[in-house]
Coordinates of C-alpha atoms in Angstrom, one line a residue:
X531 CA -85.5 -4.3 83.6
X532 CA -85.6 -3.3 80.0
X533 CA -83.8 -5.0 77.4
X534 CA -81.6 -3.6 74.7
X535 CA -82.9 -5.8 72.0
X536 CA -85.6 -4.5 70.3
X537 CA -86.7 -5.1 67.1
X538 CA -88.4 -2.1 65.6
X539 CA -89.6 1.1 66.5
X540 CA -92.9 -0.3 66.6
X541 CA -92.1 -2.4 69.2
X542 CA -90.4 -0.3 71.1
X543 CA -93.0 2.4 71.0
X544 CA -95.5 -0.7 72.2
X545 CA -93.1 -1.8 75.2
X546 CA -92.7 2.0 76.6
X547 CA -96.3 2.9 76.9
X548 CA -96.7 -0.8 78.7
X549 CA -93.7 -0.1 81.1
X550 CA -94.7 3.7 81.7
X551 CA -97.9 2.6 82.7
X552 CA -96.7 -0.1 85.1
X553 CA -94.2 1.9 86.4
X554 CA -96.4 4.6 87.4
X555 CA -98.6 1.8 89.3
X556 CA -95.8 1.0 91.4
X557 CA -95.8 4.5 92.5
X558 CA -92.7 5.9 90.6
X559 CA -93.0 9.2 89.5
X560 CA -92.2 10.9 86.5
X561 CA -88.6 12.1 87.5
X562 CA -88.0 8.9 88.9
X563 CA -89.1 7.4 85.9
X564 CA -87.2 9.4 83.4
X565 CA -83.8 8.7 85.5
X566 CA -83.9 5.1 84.2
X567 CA -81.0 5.2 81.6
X568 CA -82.4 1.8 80.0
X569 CA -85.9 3.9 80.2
X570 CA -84.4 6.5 78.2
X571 CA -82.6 4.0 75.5
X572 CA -85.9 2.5 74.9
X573 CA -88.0 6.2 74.8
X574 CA -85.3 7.2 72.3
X575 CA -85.6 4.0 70.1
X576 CA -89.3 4.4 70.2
X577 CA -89.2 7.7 68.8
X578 CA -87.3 7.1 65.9
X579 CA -89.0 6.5 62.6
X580 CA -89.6 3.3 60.8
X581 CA -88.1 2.8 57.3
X582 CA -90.2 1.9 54.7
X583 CA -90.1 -1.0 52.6
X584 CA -89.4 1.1 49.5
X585 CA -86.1 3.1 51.4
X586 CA -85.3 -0.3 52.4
X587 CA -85.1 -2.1 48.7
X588 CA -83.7 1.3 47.6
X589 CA -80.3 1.0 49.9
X590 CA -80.0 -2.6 49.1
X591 CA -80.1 -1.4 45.6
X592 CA -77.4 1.2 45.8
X593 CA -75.4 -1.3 48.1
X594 CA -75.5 -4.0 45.3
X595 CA -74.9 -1.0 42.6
X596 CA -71.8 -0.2 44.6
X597 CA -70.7 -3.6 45.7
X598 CA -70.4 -4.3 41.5
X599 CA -69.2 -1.3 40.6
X600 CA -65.6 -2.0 43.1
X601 CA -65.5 -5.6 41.7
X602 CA -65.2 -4.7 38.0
X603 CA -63.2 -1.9 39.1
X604 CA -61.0 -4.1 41.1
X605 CA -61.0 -6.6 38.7
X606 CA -60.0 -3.9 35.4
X607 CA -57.7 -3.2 38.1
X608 CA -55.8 -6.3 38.1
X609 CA -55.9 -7.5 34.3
X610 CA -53.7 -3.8 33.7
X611 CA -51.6 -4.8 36.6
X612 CA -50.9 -8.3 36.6
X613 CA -51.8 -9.2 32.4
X614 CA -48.6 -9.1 31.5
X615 CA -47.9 -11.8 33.6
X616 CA -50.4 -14.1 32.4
X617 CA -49.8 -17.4 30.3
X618 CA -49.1 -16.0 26.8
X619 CA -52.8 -16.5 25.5
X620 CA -53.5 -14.6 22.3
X621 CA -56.7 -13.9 23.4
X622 CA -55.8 -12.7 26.9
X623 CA -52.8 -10.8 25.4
X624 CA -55.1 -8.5 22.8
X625 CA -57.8 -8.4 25.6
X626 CA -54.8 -7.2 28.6
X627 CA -53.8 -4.4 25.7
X628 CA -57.3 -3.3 24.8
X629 CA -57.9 -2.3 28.5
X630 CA -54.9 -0.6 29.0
X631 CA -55.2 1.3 25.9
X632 CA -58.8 2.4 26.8
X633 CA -57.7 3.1 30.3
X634 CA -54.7 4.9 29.1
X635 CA -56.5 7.0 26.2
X636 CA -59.8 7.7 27.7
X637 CA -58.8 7.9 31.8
X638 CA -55.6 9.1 31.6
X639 CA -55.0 11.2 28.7
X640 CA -51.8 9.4 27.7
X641 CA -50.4 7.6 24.8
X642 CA -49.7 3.8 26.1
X643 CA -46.7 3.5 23.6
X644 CA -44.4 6.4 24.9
X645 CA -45.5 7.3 28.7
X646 CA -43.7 5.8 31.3
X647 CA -44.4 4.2 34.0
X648 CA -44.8 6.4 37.0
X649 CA -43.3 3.9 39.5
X650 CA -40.9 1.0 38.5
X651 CA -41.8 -2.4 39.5
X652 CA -38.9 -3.9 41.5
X653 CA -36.7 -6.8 40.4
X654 CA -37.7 -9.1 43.0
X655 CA -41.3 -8.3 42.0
X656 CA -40.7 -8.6 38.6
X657 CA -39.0 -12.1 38.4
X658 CA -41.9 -13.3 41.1
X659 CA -44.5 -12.7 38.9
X660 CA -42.8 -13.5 35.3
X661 CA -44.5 -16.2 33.5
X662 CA -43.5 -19.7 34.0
X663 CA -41.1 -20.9 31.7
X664 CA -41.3 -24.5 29.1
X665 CA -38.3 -26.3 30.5
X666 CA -38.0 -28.0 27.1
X667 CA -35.9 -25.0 26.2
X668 CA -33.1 -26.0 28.4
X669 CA -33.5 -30.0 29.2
X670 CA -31.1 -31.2 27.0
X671 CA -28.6 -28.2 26.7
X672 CA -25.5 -29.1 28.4
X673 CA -23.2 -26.2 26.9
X674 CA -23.4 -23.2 25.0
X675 CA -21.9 -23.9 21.6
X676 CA -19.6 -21.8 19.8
X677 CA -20.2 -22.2 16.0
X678 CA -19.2 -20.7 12.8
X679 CA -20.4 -20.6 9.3
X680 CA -24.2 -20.7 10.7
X681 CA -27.0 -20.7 8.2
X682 CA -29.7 -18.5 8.3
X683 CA -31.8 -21.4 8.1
X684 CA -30.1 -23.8 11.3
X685 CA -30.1 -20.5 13.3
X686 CA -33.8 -20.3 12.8
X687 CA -34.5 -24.1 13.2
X688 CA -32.2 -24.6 15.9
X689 CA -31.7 -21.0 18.0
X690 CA -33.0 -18.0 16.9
X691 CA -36.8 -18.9 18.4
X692 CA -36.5 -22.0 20.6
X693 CA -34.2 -19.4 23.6
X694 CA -31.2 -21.9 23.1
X695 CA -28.5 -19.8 23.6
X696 CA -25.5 -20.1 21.2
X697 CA -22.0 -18.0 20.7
X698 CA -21.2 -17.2 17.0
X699 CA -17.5 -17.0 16.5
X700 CA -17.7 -14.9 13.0
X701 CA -20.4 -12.8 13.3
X702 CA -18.9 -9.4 12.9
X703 CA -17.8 -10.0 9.4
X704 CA -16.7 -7.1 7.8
X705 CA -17.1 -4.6 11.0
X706 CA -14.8 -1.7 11.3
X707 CA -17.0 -1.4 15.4
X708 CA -13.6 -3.0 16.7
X709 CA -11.5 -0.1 15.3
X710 CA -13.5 2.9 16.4
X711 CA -15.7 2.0 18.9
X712 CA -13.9 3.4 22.4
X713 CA -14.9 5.4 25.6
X714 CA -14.3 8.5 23.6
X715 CA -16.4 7.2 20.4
X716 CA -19.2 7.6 22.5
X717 CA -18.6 10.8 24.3
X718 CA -18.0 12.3 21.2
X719 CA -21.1 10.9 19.4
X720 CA -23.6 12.1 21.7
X721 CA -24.3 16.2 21.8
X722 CA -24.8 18.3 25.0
X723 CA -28.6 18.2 24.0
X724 CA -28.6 14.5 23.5
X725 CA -31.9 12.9 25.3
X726 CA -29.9 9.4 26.0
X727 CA -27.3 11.9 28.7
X728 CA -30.2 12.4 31.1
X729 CA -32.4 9.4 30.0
X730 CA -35.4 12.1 29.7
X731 CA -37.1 10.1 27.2
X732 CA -39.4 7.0 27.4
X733 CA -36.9 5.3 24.9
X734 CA -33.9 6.0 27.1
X735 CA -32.4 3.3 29.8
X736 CA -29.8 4.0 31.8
X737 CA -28.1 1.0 33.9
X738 CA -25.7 2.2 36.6
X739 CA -25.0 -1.4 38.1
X740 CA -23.0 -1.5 41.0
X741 CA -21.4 2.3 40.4
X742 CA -22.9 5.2 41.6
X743 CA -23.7 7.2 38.7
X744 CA -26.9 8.4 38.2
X745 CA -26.8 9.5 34.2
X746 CA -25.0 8.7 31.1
X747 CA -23.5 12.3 31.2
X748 CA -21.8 11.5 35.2
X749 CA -20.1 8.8 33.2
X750 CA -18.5 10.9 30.2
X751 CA -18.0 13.7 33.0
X752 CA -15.7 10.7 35.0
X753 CA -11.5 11.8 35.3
X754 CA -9.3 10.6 32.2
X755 CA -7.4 8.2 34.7
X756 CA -10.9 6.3 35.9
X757 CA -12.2 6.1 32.1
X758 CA -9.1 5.0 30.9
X759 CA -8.6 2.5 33.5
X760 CA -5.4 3.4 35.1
X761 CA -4.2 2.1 38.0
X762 CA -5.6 2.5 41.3
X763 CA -8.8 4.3 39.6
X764 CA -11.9 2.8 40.9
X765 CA -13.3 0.4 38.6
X766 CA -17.1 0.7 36.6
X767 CA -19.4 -0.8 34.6
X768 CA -23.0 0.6 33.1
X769 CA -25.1 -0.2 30.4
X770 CA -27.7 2.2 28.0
X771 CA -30.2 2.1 24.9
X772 CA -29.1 4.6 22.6
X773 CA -32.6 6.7 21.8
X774 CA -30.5 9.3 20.2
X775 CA -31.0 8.8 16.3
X776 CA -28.6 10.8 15.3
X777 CA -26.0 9.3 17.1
X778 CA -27.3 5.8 15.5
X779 CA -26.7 6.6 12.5
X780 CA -22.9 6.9 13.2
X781 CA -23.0 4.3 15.6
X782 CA -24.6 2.0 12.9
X783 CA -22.1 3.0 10.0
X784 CA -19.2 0.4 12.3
X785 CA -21.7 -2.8 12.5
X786 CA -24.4 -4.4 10.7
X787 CA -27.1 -7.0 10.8
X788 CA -25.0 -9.9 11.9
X789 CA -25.3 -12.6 9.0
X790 CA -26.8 -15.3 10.7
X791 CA -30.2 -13.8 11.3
X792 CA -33.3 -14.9 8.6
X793 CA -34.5 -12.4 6.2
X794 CA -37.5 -11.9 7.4
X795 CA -36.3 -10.8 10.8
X796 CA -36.6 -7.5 11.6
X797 CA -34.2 -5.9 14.7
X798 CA -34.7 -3.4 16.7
X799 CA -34.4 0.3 16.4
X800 CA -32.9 0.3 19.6
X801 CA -29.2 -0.7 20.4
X802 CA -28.0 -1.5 24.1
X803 CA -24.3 -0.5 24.8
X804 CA -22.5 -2.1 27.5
X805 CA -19.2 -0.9 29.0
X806 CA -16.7 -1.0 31.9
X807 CA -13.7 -2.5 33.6
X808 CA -12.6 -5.8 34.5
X809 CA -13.9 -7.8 37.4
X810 CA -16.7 -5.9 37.2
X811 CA -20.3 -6.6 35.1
X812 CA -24.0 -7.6 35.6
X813 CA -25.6 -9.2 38.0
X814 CA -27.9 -12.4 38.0
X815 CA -31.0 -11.0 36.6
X816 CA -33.8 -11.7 34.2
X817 CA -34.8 -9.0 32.0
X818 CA -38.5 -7.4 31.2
X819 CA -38.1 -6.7 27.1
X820 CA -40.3 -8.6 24.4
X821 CA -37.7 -10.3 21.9
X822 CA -34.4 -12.8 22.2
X823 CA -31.4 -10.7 21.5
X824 CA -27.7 -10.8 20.1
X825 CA -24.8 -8.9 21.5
X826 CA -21.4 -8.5 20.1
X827 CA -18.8 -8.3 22.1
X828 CA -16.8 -5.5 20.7
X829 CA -13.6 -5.4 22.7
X830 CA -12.7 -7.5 26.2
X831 CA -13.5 -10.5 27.1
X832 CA -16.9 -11.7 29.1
X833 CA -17.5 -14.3 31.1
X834 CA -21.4 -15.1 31.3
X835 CA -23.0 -17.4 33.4
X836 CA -26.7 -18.3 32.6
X837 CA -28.9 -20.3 35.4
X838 CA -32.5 -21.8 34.3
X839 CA -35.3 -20.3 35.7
X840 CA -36.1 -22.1 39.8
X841 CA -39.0 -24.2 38.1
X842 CA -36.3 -25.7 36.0
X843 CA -34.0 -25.9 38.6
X844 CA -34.1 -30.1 38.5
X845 CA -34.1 -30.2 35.0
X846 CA -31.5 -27.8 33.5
X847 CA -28.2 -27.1 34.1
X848 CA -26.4 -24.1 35.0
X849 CA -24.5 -22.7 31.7
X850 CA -21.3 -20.5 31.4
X851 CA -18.9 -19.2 28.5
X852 CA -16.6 -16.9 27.9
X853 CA -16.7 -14.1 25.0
X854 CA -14.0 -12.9 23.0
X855 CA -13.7 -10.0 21.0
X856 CA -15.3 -10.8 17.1
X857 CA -18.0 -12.8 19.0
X858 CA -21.6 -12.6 19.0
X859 CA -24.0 -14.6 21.4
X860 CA -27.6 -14.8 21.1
X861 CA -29.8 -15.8 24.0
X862 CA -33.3 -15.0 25.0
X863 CA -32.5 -12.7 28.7
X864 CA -36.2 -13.3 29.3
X865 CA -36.3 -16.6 30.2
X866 CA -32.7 -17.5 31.4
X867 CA -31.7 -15.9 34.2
X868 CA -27.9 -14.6 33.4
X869 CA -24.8 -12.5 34.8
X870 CA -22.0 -11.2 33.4
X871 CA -18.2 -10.5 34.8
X872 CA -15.5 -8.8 32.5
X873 CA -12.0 -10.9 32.3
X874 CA -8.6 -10.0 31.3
X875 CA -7.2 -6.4 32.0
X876 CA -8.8 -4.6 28.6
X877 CA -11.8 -2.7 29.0
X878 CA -15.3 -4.7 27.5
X879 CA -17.3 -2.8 25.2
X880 CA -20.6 -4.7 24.0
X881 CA -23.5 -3.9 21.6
X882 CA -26.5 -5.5 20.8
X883 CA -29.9 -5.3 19.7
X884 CA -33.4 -7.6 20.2
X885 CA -35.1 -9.4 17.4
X886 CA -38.1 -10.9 16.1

C-alpha cells in the first residue's frame, strides 16, 4: 500500500496518477478508490503547493533573525541580572552599569539610582551568588583586636580597606549619643509625615528580624511596658536607615566622624540604627551594600560572632567579641558572614554608617 513518506508534492502528485491508474486496472472503482484513507493522505499531499526556493531562504532568514534577536536578548538579560555578581572587573563593572542604565532610562522610564526593585532577591539567593571572597583577608586573623589610640594612618594600612575587622575602644570621644540617644529620642525625632515610619522611600530599610512588625511606626506605636522592657513584655529587636534628613541633622548633632577614619574618607549619608532587648539580635547573614562600615555601640552590650565565608571555611577561623558601650567596631559585613545577640539586661542601641 501507500507509504507515508513522501518527499514533495511533486512526488506525490507523480505517485497518485501512477496508483490511480493501476488501481483502476485492477478493476476498483472510483468509490472504492477514494475510500482508501492512505489514498486520500497521498491525494491531499499531492495537492498542496510547493514552496519556492526564495519562501524557503526567506524563513530561514527570519528564523536566524529571530534565533539572534532571543540570544542577545537573553544574554542583556543576564549581564542586568547576574553582573553584580561577577568578579569585580572594572571593565565588566562600567559595562554591567551602562546596560542597566540604558535599560532603565530608555525601556523602562526610570531613574536607576532611586527606583526600587520590584521584587527582592532572597537571602539564600543572594549569598549563593555573591562573589567569591580573597581568603587572604582572614588567614592569619585569629581574634578581633580591641585597640585604642589608632592612627588614621594604621587604620588605613592595617583595617579600614583590607575587611579585617577590629573593635576601637575610644572611638566616641567627645559624644554626648550615650546621654540622649533612647527609645523615646527616636520616637520623638521622627514626625507623623516622616518617610523612614512606612519605609516609602527607596532610601528607607526597615529590618523587623525575628519580631513581627511590619514598619518603623508598629514599633514606636508598641505598649510603654514592651519598649521599656519590663518584665514579662515580649522581647524585640529591629534595625533601620534613617532617610529622614531632618531627623539627621539632630541625630548627627550627638556623634561625629569617629577619629580613626583617614581624611580623605568620605561616609555615608545614610545612618543604620539598631535596637532591642536582650537575648535577642541578628542573625548569621551577609549583607548586599557597597562599603566596609563602623558601628558604635551606643548603650548595651553585643556579642558578635563573625564566620568566614564557606570557601574559606579551611582556612579561617570563626571570630567572636563582645561590645561595650563607648565602642566602635569596624568590619566589612560584605564579605564576613556575622550575627549578633544582645547581652546583659540593658537595652542595646547601635549606630553606624559605611565608608569609603
Amino acid at each position: 500500500m501507500v507509504t507515508p513518506s513522501i518527499s514533495s508534492a511533486m512526488d506525490a502528485r507523480k505517485r497518485f496518477s501512477e496508483i490511480h491508474r493501476r488501481l483502476q486496472e485492477l478493476g476498483a472503482s472510483e468509490v472504492q478508490i477514494a475510500q482508501l484513507a492512505s489514498f486520500k493522505e497521498l491525494q491531499t499531499l499531492g495537492q498542496t503547493k510547493p514552496s519556492s526556493r526564495i519562501v524557503k531562504i526567506l524563513c530561514a532568514v527570519m528564523y536566524l533573525i529571530v534565533a539572534i534577536a532571543v540570544l542577545l536578548g537573553y544574554a542583556a538579560f543576564m549581564l542586568l541580572l547576574v553582573g553584580q555578581y561577577l568578579p569585580e572587573v572594572p571593565r565588566i563593572a562600567q559595562a554591567h552599569r551602562s546596560l542597566s542604565e540604558i535599560w532603565m532610562k530608555s525601556f523602562m522610564d526610570k531613574d536607576i539610582e532611586t527606583e526600587t526593585c520590584l521584587v527582592d532577591v532572597p537571602e539564600l539567593l543572594q549569598d549563593l551568588f555573591r562573589p567569591p571572597v580573597n581568603c587572604s583577608i582572614c588567614r592569619d586573623v585569629g581574634d578581633i583586636r580591641k585597640l585604642s589610640g589608632l592612627t588614621q594612618e594604621e587604620f588605613e594600612r592595617v583595617y579600614a580597606y583590607t575587611a579585617r575587622p577590629v573593635v576601637v575602644m575610644d572611638g566616641m570621644g567627645n559624644w554626648t549619643a550615650p546621654n540622649f540617644l533612647s527609645f523615646e529620642f527616636f520616637k520623638d525625632i521622627y514626625n507623623e509625615e516622616s518617610p523612614v515610619l512606612e519605609s516609602n522611600s527607596p532610601d528607607c530599610q526597615f529590618f523587623p528580624y525575628k519580631t513581627k512588625f511590619d514598619s518603623l511606626k508598629e514599633v514606636f506605636e508598641m505598649a510603654p511596658e514592651r519598649a521599656n522592657l519590663s518584665d514579662g513584655s515580649a522581647p524585640w529587636y529591629i534595625g533601620w536607615s534613617n532617610c529622614d534628613s531632618t531627623a539627621a541633622n539632630t541625630l548627627r548633632q550627638h556623634y561625629h566622624r569617629p577619629y580613626f577614619l583617614p581624611p580623605e574618607s568620605e561616609s555615608s549619608k545614610t545612618d543604620w540604627i539598631f535596637m532591642g532587648s536582650p537575648g535577642y539580635g541578628a542573625h548569621m547573614h551577609i549583607d548586599d551594600v557597597e562599603l566596609p562600615s563602623w558601628q558604635a555601640q551606643i548603650k548595651g552590650h553585643k556579642r558578635w560572632t563573625l564566620e568566614p565565608p564557606p570557601e574559606c571555611y579551611l582556612e579561617c577561623q570563626i571570630l567572636e567579641v563582645e561590645v561595650h558601650p563607648g565602642e566602635i567596631i569596624v568590619l566589612d559585613t560584605n564579605k564576613w558572614f556575622h550575627q549578633t545577640l544582645i547581652i546583659g539586661d540593658e537595652m542595646s542601641i547601635t549606630i553606624g554608617s559605611e565608608f569609603d
